[in-house]
Tab-separated table of C-alpha atoms and ligand atoms in Angstrom:
chain	number	residue	atom	x	y	z
A	1	MET	CA	18.202	3.893	19.181
A	2	SER	CA	14.687	3.128	20.276
A	3	ILE	CA	11.974	1.863	17.284
A	4	ASP	CA	9.401	3.690	16.024
A	5	LYS	CA	5.905	2.346	16.379
A	6	LEU	CA	4.183	-0.133	14.153
A	7	ILE	CA	2.243	1.347	11.045
A	8	ILE	CA	-0.001	-0.854	9.784
A	9	THR	CA	-1.674	-0.113	6.193
A	10	ALA	CA	-4.458	-1.696	5.120
A	11	ALA	CA	-5.326	-2.495	1.485
A	12	LEU	CA	-8.531	-3.011	1.112
A	13	SER	CA	-9.206	-4.243	-1.962
A	14	GLY	CA	-6.491	-3.817	-4.809
A	15	ALA	CA	-7.788	-4.083	-8.412
A	16	GLU	CA	-7.303	-7.760	-9.452
A	17	VAL	CA	-9.607	-9.673	-6.302
A	18	SER	CA	-13.173	-10.388	-7.129
A	19	ARG	CA	-16.063	-11.397	-5.071
A	20	GLU	CA	-15.992	-14.471	-6.384
A	21	ASP	CA	-12.157	-15.071	-4.771
A	22	ASN	CA	-13.589	-13.903	-1.278
A	23	PRO	CA	-17.139	-13.120	-0.815
A	24	ASN	CA	-16.083	-10.608	2.007
A	25	LEU	CA	-14.338	-7.919	-0.554
A	26	PRO	CA	-15.520	-4.388	0.397
A	27	VAL	CA	-16.768	-3.038	-3.496
A	28	THR	CA	-18.733	0.417	-3.001
A	29	PRO	CA	-17.387	3.200	-1.232
A	30	ALA	CA	-19.811	2.378	1.450
A	31	GLU	CA	-18.343	-0.912	1.904
A	32	ILE	CA	-14.808	0.219	1.830
A	33	ALA	CA	-15.610	3.293	4.608
A	34	GLU	CA	-16.839	0.812	7.136
A	35	GLU	CA	-13.954	-1.603	6.347
A	36	ALA	CA	-12.097	1.210	6.450
A	37	TYR	CA	-13.375	2.198	10.072
A	38	ARG	CA	-13.405	-1.619	11.129
A	39	CYS	CA	-9.689	-1.681	10.319
A	40	CYS	CA	-8.733	1.754	11.911
A	41	GLN	CA	-10.529	0.547	15.143
A	42	ALA	CA	-8.074	-2.699	14.717
A	43	GLY	CA	-4.700	-0.826	14.504
A	44	ALA	CA	-4.644	0.287	11.161
A	45	SER	CA	-2.663	4.144	10.094
A	46	ILE	CA	-2.858	4.026	6.836
A	47	ILE	CA	-5.773	2.861	4.251
A	48	HIS	CA	-4.166	1.856	0.989
A	49	LEU	CA	-7.178	2.710	-1.483
A	50	HIS	CA	-8.581	1.390	-4.704
A	51	VAL	CA	-12.216	1.543	-5.769
A	52	ARG	CA	-14.523	-0.375	-7.882
A	53	ASP	CA	-17.248	0.883	-10.313
A	54	GLU	CA	-20.475	-0.341	-10.054
A	55	ASP	CA	-20.283	-3.543	-12.053
A	56	GLU	CA	-16.690	-4.350	-9.280
A	57	ALA	CA	-14.308	-3.376	-11.640
A	58	ALA	CA	-11.228	-1.682	-10.809
A	59	THR	CA	-11.547	2.203	-11.572
A	60	GLN	CA	-9.165	5.013	-11.247
A	61	SER	CA	-12.368	7.743	-11.286
A	62	GLY	CA	-11.903	10.717	-9.037
A	63	ASP	CA	-15.687	11.000	-8.240
A	64	ILE	CA	-15.211	7.247	-6.931
A	65	PHE	CA	-12.476	7.997	-5.223
A	66	LYS	CA	-13.723	11.332	-3.411
A	67	GLU	CA	-16.724	10.028	-2.466
A	68	THR	CA	-15.063	6.732	-0.466
A	69	ILE	CA	-12.683	9.537	0.749
A	70	ASP	CA	-15.519	11.646	1.885
A	71	LYS	CA	-17.373	8.250	3.498
A	72	ILE	CA	-14.084	7.202	5.202
A	73	LYS	CA	-13.598	10.447	6.839
A	74	GLY	CA	-17.181	10.389	8.188
A	75	LYS	CA	-15.755	7.409	10.122
A	76	CYS	CA	-12.010	7.955	11.375
A	77	ASP	CA	-8.925	9.918	10.162
A	78	PRO	CA	-6.516	7.395	8.947
A	79	ILE	CA	-3.629	8.476	6.592
A	80	ILE	CA	-5.164	7.817	2.977
A	81	GLN	CA	-3.077	6.895	0.265
A	82	VAL	CA	-4.933	6.171	-2.992
A	83	SER	CA	-3.090	3.941	-5.355
A	84	THR	CA	-1.920	5.441	-8.558
A	85	GLY	CA	-1.093	2.102	-10.035
A	86	GLY	CA	-4.931	1.029	-10.693
A	87	ALA	CA	-5.270	-2.199	-12.769
A	88	VAL	CA	-2.644	-3.336	-15.360
A	89	GLY	CA	-3.340	-2.010	-18.399
A	90	MET	CA	-4.589	1.746	-17.258
A	91	LYS	CA	-3.021	4.704	-19.075
A	92	PRO	CA	-1.017	7.103	-17.066
A	93	GLU	CA	-3.264	10.021	-17.114
A	94	GLU	CA	-6.208	7.809	-15.783
A	95	ARG	CA	-4.014	6.032	-12.960
A	96	LEU	CA	-3.269	9.732	-11.933
A	97	GLN	CA	-6.876	10.907	-11.821
A	98	PRO	CA	-7.073	10.313	-7.326
A	99	VAL	CA	-3.591	12.063	-6.966
A	100	HIS	CA	-5.607	15.623	-8.073
A	101	LEU	CA	-7.943	14.790	-5.145
A	102	LYS	CA	-4.475	15.956	-2.802
A	103	PRO	CA	-4.700	12.842	-0.503
A	104	GLU	CA	-1.999	12.654	2.407
A	105	MET	CA	0.065	10.058	0.287
A	106	ALA	CA	-0.316	7.853	-3.189
A	107	THR	CA	2.263	5.235	-4.217
A	108	LEU	CA	4.522	5.835	-6.822
A	109	THR	CA	5.826	2.363	-8.346
A	110	THR	CA	9.575	3.128	-9.928
A	111	GLY	CA	9.672	0.479	-12.649
A	112	SER	CA	7.952	-1.755	-14.963
A	113	VAL	CA	7.706	-5.492	-13.824
A	114	ASN	CA	5.792	-8.876	-14.987
A	115	PHE	CA	2.687	-9.118	-13.172
A	116	GLY	CA	1.447	-12.703	-13.382
A	117	ASP	CA	0.667	-13.238	-17.141
A	118	ASP	CA	0.540	-9.635	-17.609
A	119	VAL	CA	3.351	-6.534	-17.602
A	120	PHE	CA	2.793	-3.815	-15.025
A	121	LEU	CA	3.854	-0.698	-17.125
A	122	ASN	CA	6.125	2.108	-15.394
A	123	PRO	CA	8.401	3.316	-17.896
A	124	LEU	CA	10.494	6.539	-16.934
A	125	ALA	CA	8.558	9.110	-18.678
A	126	TYR	CA	5.500	7.636	-16.454
A	127	ILE	CA	7.259	7.679	-12.991
A	128	GLU	CA	8.806	11.231	-13.650
A	129	ASP	CA	5.459	12.793	-14.143
A	130	PHE	CA	3.639	11.154	-11.159
A	131	ALA	CA	6.617	12.227	-9.327
A	132	LYS	CA	5.941	15.782	-10.524
A	133	VAL	CA	1.987	16.122	-9.806
A	134	MET	CA	2.502	14.745	-6.705
A	135	GLN	CA	5.445	17.002	-5.550
A	136	LYS	CA	2.974	19.830	-7.004
A	137	HIS	CA	-0.160	18.779	-4.691
A	138	GLY	CA	1.863	17.993	-1.715
A	139	VAL	CA	1.150	14.398	-1.719
A	140	LYS	CA	4.131	11.848	-0.578
A	141	PRO	CA	5.094	9.291	-2.469
A	142	GLU	CA	5.293	5.477	-1.137
A	143	VAL	CA	7.823	4.010	-3.343
A	144	GLU	CA	6.020	0.575	-4.195
A	145	VAL	CA	9.123	-1.702	-4.862
A	146	PHE	CA	7.845	-4.979	-7.000
A	147	ASP	CA	11.864	-5.883	-7.608
A	148	VAL	CA	15.070	-4.594	-6.894
A	149	GLY	CA	15.623	-2.202	-9.692
A	150	MET	CA	13.259	-0.590	-8.460
A	151	VAL	CA	15.218	0.739	-5.569
A	152	ASN	CA	17.764	2.875	-7.703
A	153	ASN	CA	15.239	4.059	-9.789
A	154	ALA	CA	14.216	6.047	-6.731
A	155	LEU	CA	17.065	6.971	-5.988
A	156	GLN	CA	17.568	8.548	-9.494
A	157	LEU	CA	14.400	10.567	-9.131
A	158	LEU	CA	15.913	11.766	-5.616
A	159	LYS	CA	19.126	12.896	-7.600
A	160	LYS	CA	16.729	14.783	-10.159
A	161	GLY	CA	14.839	16.082	-7.414
A	162	LEU	CA	11.739	14.426	-8.348
A	163	LEU	CA	11.338	12.687	-4.543
A	164	THR	CA	12.679	13.957	-1.391
A	165	GLU	CA	14.083	12.755	1.866
A	166	PRO	CA	13.315	10.930	3.893
A	167	LEU	CA	11.770	8.701	1.570
A	168	HIS	CA	9.013	5.626	2.470
A	169	PHE	CA	9.317	2.173	0.623
A	170	ASP	CA	6.673	-0.352	0.508
A	171	PHE	CA	8.569	-3.733	-0.688
A	172	VAL	CA	5.797	-5.564	-2.195
A	173	MET	CA	7.054	-9.409	-2.395
A	174	GLY	CA	5.827	-12.531	-3.934
A	175	VAL	CA	4.148	-11.299	-6.736
A	176	PRO	CA	4.422	-13.941	-10.093
A	177	GLY	CA	7.032	-12.562	-11.903
A	178	ALA	CA	8.640	-10.211	-9.351
A	179	ILE	CA	10.822	-10.502	-6.253
A	180	PRO	CA	10.319	-13.408	-4.456
A	181	ALA	CA	9.515	-12.997	-0.891
A	182	THR	CA	12.245	-14.141	0.957
A	183	ILE	CA	13.523	-13.052	4.192
A	184	LYS	CA	17.152	-12.775	2.208
A	185	ASN	CA	15.605	-10.898	-0.424
A	186	LEU	CA	13.850	-8.234	2.418
A	187	LEU	CA	17.134	-7.752	4.013
A	188	HIS	CA	18.687	-6.710	0.486
A	189	LEU	CA	16.331	-4.367	0.457
A	190	VAL	CA	16.195	-2.712	3.672
A	191	ASP	CA	20.272	-2.593	2.844
A	192	ALA	CA	19.800	-0.758	-0.231
A	193	ILE	CA	17.711	2.176	0.878
A	194	PRO	CA	19.075	5.343	2.138
A	195	SER	CA	19.275	5.374	6.210
A	196	SER	CA	16.712	8.022	6.494
A	197	SER	CA	14.426	5.889	4.754
A	198	THR	CA	11.055	4.252	6.423
A	199	TRP	CA	9.737	0.891	4.567
A	200	SER	CA	7.096	-1.479	5.314
A	201	VAL	CA	6.496	-4.960	3.797
A	202	ALA	CA	3.441	-6.782	2.071
A	203	GLY	CA	3.879	-10.109	1.598
A	204	ILE	CA	1.724	-11.715	-0.798
A	205	GLY	CA	-0.261	-14.659	-0.146
A	206	ARG	CA	0.575	-16.732	2.223
A	207	HIS	CA	3.892	-14.679	2.733
A	208	GLU	CA	1.881	-12.028	4.365
A	209	LEU	CA	2.005	-12.781	8.027
A	210	PRO	CA	5.937	-14.179	7.945
A	211	LEU	CA	7.308	-11.144	6.290
A	212	GLY	CA	4.796	-8.755	8.550
A	213	THR	CA	6.494	-10.678	11.506
A	214	ALA	CA	9.905	-9.791	10.089
A	215	ALA	CA	9.255	-6.346	9.833
A	216	ILE	CA	7.729	-6.025	13.241
A	217	ILE	CA	10.952	-7.456	14.409
A	218	MET	CA	13.498	-5.241	12.085
A	219	GLY	CA	11.919	-2.000	12.962
A	220	GLY	CA	10.003	-1.811	9.176
A	221	HIS	CA	6.134	-1.730	9.189
A	222	ALA	CA	3.660	-4.098	7.475
A	223	ARG	CA	0.637	-3.896	4.945
A	224	VAL	CA	-2.269	-6.282	5.353
A	225	GLY	CA	-5.293	-6.803	3.336
A	226	PHE	CA	-7.547	-8.192	1.002
A	227	GLU	CA	-5.207	-6.451	-1.823
A	228	ASP	CA	-2.327	-8.682	-1.012
A	229	ASN	CA	-3.978	-11.964	0.731
A	230	ILE	CA	-7.316	-13.142	1.010
A	231	TYR	CA	-6.714	-16.223	3.154
A	232	PHE	CA	-6.504	-15.965	6.854
A	233	GLU	CA	-4.903	-19.257	7.091
A	234	LYS	CA	-4.573	-22.261	4.516
A	235	GLY	CA	-7.627	-23.132	2.603
A	236	VAL	CA	-9.996	-20.929	5.267
A	237	LEU	CA	-10.706	-17.366	3.652
A	238	ALA	CA	-10.284	-14.228	5.813
A	239	GLU	CA	-13.472	-12.894	7.576
A	240	SER	CA	-12.526	-9.134	6.739
A	241	ASN	CA	-9.595	-7.047	6.082
A	242	ALA	CA	-10.209	-5.997	10.083
A	243	GLN	CA	-9.415	-9.727	11.006
A	244	LEU	CA	-5.929	-9.298	9.224
A	245	VAL	CA	-5.239	-6.332	10.610
A	246	GLU	CA	-6.109	-7.965	14.380
A	247	ARG	CA	-3.630	-10.504	13.905
A	248	ILE	CA	-0.533	-8.147	12.660
A	249	ALA	CA	-1.644	-6.090	15.520
A	250	LYS	CA	-1.490	-9.052	18.034
A	251	VAL	CA	1.971	-10.186	16.953
A	252	ALA	CA	3.149	-6.625	17.080
A	253	GLN	CA	1.999	-6.756	20.554
A	254	ILE	CA	3.914	-9.663	21.501
A	255	HIS	CA	7.079	-8.418	19.940
A	256	ASN	CA	6.590	-5.386	22.290
A	257	ARG	CA	5.702	-2.942	18.840
A	258	PRO	CA	2.586	-0.793	19.749
A	259	VAL	CA	0.731	-0.047	17.182
A	260	ALA	CA	0.678	3.952	15.910
A	261	SER	CA	-1.933	6.006	15.886
A	262	PRO	CA	-3.051	8.012	12.408
A	263	ASP	CA	-1.257	10.676	13.704
A	264	GLN	CA	1.864	8.984	15.101
A	265	ALA	CA	1.967	7.393	11.940
A	266	ARG	CA	2.156	11.117	10.364
A	267	GLN	CA	5.176	11.440	12.421
A	268	ILE	CA	6.546	8.912	11.661
A	269	LEU	CA	6.288	9.243	8.008
A	270	SER	CA	7.055	13.084	8.446
A	271	LEU	CA	3.629	14.046	6.517
A	272	ALA	CA	2.664	18.249	7.573
B	301	KMH	N1	-2.887	-3.274	-9.301
B	301	KMH	C1	-1.599	-3.336	-9.583
B	301	KMH	C2	-1.165	-3.329	-10.706
B	301	KMH	C3	-0.526	0.247	-6.389
B	301	KMH	O1	-1.627	0.178	-5.604
B	301	KMH	O2	0.070	1.359	-6.653
B	301	KMH	C4	-0.780	-2.331	-8.882
B	301	KMH	C5	-1.103	-1.907	-7.385
B	301	KMH	C6	0.073	-0.879	-6.975
B	301	KMH	O3	-1.943	-2.418	-6.833
B	302	ZN	ZN1	-2.395	-1.310	-4.577
């Protein structure tokens, strides 16, 4: 069986990282669009998108998402994957706003989880509602799995007809309070999903590179970027998201796993 080309997702800014953590964080729509362009040049085919307001605070404003997406599309054509996680504490209808723009993909976290000192709340009612809105708009969910039980919840949604195969999962591993970022846990997660699924892994902090490398070898896909990791190596901040994309693309090349273009990623993910 041949292994697909590698889909690299660039998670450019997230909701929790600040310029104090890494001054190279892109914040404005123009900065995010420029960073998305540089990541695409370096081999990314999906942009996992969060946006900020003028005070750098995380926002799910449809207007700011639209402005940012338009600016990205003016430069390149990656798959846009909007976040519905937003920031901890946001209300469900607030989180759903960018899905109404009908992007190609959106995230769907299928369970609640401790998130450092906070709780990332995703009760069944939210998840089912989010899945319904995505279905209505023809948006493909990326099932975000922060812990093992979330796989089972996704399979329940599949049974109810709220998700459609082939599913695409992203295993976010190493968030304090959630599943630890170990190879053994990754193997368990991959084993738990339907065989028709595609999957990627987002290792948090120092786990980004080893878990991305494992995904490359195992036939999965890889997510990198400041949302998950602001360092290039121990004690050295990354200069840009593109630098992290470039590095994982190099690892892929070493392992004979060429990177997918956005259109090749669309085919791999069964997007229209
Ligand atoms: N910011 C986290 C609470 C997603 O993008 O869907 C959730 C998150 C997941 O970032
Ligand atoms: Zn996110």
